[in-house]
PDB file of C-alpha atoms in Angstrom:
ATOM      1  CA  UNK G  19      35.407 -13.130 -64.135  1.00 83.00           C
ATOM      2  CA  UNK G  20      35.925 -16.357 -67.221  1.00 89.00           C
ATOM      3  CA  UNK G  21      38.867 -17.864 -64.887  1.00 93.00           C
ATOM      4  CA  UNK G  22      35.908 -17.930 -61.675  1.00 91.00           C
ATOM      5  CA  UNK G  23      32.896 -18.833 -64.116  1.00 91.00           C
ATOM      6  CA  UNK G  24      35.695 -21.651 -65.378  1.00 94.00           C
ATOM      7  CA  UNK G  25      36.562 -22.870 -62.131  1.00 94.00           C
ATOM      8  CA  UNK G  26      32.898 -22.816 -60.892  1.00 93.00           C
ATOM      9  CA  UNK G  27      31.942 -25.026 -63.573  1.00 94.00           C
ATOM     10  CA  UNK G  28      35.071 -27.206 -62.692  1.00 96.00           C
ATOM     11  CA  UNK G  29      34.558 -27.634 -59.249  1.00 96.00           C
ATOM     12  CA  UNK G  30      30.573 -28.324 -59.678  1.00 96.00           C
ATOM     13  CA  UNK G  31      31.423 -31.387 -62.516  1.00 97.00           C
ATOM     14  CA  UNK G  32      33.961 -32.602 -59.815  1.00 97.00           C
ATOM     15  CA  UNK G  33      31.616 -32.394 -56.658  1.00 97.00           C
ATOM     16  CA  UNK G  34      28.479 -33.706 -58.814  1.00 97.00           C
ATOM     17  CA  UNK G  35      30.132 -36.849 -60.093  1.00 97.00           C
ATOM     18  CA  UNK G  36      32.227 -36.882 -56.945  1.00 97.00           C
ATOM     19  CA  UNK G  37      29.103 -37.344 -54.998  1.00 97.00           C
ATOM     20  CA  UNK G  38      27.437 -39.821 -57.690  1.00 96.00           C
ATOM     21  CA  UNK G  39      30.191 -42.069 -57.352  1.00 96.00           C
ATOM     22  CA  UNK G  40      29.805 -41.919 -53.521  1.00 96.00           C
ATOM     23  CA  UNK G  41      25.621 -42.595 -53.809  1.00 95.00           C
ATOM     24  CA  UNK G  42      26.417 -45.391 -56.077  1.00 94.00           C
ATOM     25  CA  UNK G  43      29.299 -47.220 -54.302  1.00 94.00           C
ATOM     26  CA  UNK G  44      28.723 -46.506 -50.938  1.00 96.00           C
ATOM     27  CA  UNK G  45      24.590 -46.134 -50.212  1.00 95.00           C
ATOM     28  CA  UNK G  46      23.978 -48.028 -52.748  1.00 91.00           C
ATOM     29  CA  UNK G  47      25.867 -51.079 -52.550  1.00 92.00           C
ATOM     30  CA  UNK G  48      27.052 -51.859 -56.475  1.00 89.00           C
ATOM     31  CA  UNK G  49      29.418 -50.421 -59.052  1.00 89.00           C
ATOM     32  CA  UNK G  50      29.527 -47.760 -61.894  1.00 90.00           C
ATOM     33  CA  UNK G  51      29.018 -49.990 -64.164  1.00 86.00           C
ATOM     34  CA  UNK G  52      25.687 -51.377 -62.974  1.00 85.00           C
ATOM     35  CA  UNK G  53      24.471 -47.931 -62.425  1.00 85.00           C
ATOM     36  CA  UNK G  54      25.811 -46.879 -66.108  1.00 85.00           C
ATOM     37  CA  UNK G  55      22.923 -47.545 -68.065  1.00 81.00           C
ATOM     38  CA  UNK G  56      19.333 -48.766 -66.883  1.00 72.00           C
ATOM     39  CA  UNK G  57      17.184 -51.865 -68.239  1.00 71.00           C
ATOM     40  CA  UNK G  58      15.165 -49.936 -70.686  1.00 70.00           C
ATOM     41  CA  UNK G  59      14.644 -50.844 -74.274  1.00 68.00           C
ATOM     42  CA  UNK G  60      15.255 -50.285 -77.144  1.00 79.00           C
ATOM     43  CA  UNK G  61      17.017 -46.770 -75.273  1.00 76.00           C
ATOM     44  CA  UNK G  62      19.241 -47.273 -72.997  1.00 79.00           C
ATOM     45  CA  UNK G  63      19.121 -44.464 -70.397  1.00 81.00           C
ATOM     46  CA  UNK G  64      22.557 -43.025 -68.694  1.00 86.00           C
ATOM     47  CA  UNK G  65      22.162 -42.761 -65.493  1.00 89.00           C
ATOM     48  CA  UNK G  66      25.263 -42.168 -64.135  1.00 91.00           C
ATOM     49  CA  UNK G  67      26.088 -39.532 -66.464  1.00 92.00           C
ATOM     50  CA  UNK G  68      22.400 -37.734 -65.708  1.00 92.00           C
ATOM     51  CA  UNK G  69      22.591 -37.905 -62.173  1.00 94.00           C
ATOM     52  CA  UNK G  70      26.052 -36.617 -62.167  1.00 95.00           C
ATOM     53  CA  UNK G  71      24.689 -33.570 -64.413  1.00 96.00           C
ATOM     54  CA  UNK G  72      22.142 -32.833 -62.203  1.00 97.00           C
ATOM     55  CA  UNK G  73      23.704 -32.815 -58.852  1.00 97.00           C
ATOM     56  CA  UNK G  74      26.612 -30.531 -61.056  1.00 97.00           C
ATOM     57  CA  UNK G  75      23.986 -28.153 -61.527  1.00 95.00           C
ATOM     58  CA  UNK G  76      22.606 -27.889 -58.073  1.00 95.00           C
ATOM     59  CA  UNK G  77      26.003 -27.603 -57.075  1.00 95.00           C
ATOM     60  CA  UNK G  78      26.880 -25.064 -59.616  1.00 94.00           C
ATOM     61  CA  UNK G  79      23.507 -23.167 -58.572  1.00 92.00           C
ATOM     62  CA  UNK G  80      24.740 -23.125 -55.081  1.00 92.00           C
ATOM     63  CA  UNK G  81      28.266 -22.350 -55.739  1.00 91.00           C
ATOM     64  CA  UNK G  82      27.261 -19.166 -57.662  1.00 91.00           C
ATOM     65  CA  UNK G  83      25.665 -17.418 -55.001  1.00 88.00           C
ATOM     66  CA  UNK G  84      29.207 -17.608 -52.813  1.00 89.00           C
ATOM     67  CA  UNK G  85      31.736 -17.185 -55.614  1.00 88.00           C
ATOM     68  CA  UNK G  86      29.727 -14.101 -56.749  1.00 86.00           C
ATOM     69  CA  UNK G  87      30.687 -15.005 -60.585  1.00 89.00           C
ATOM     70  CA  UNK G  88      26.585 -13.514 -61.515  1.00 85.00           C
ATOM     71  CA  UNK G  89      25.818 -16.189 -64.079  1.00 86.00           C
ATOM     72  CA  UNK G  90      22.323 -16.535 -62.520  1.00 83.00           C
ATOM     73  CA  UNK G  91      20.606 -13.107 -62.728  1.00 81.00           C
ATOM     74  CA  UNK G  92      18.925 -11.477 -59.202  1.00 75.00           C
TER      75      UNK G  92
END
């Protein structure tokens, strides 16, 4: 059950970021490095690291339903 719960929280990080990197390069038109923080200040924001997160947990979310590893309860 930790090696499936391991490799579900492997293959979400990959497939979130994965897919950031493809919204950011591709749809969007710039680089990672533009994207990496936003114009806010005095805090700058990360918003390549966020939206990476939160497209990892979606993915994770999704993922646990079909890998059956029951980290989500019914």
């Amino acid at each position: 059950m930790l090696v499936k719960r391991i490799l579900l929280v492997v293959l979400s990080l990959a497939i979130g970021y994965g897919v950031t990197y493809f919204i950011v390069t591709v749809l969007l038109n710039t680089t990672v490095a533009e994207f990496w923080v936003g114009p806010e200040l005095p805090v700058n924001i990360p918003y390549f690291l966020l939206v990476g997160l939160f497209i990892a947990l979606a993915v994770s979310i999704w993922l646990d339903k079909f890998m059956g590893t029951k980290i989500l309860p019914k």
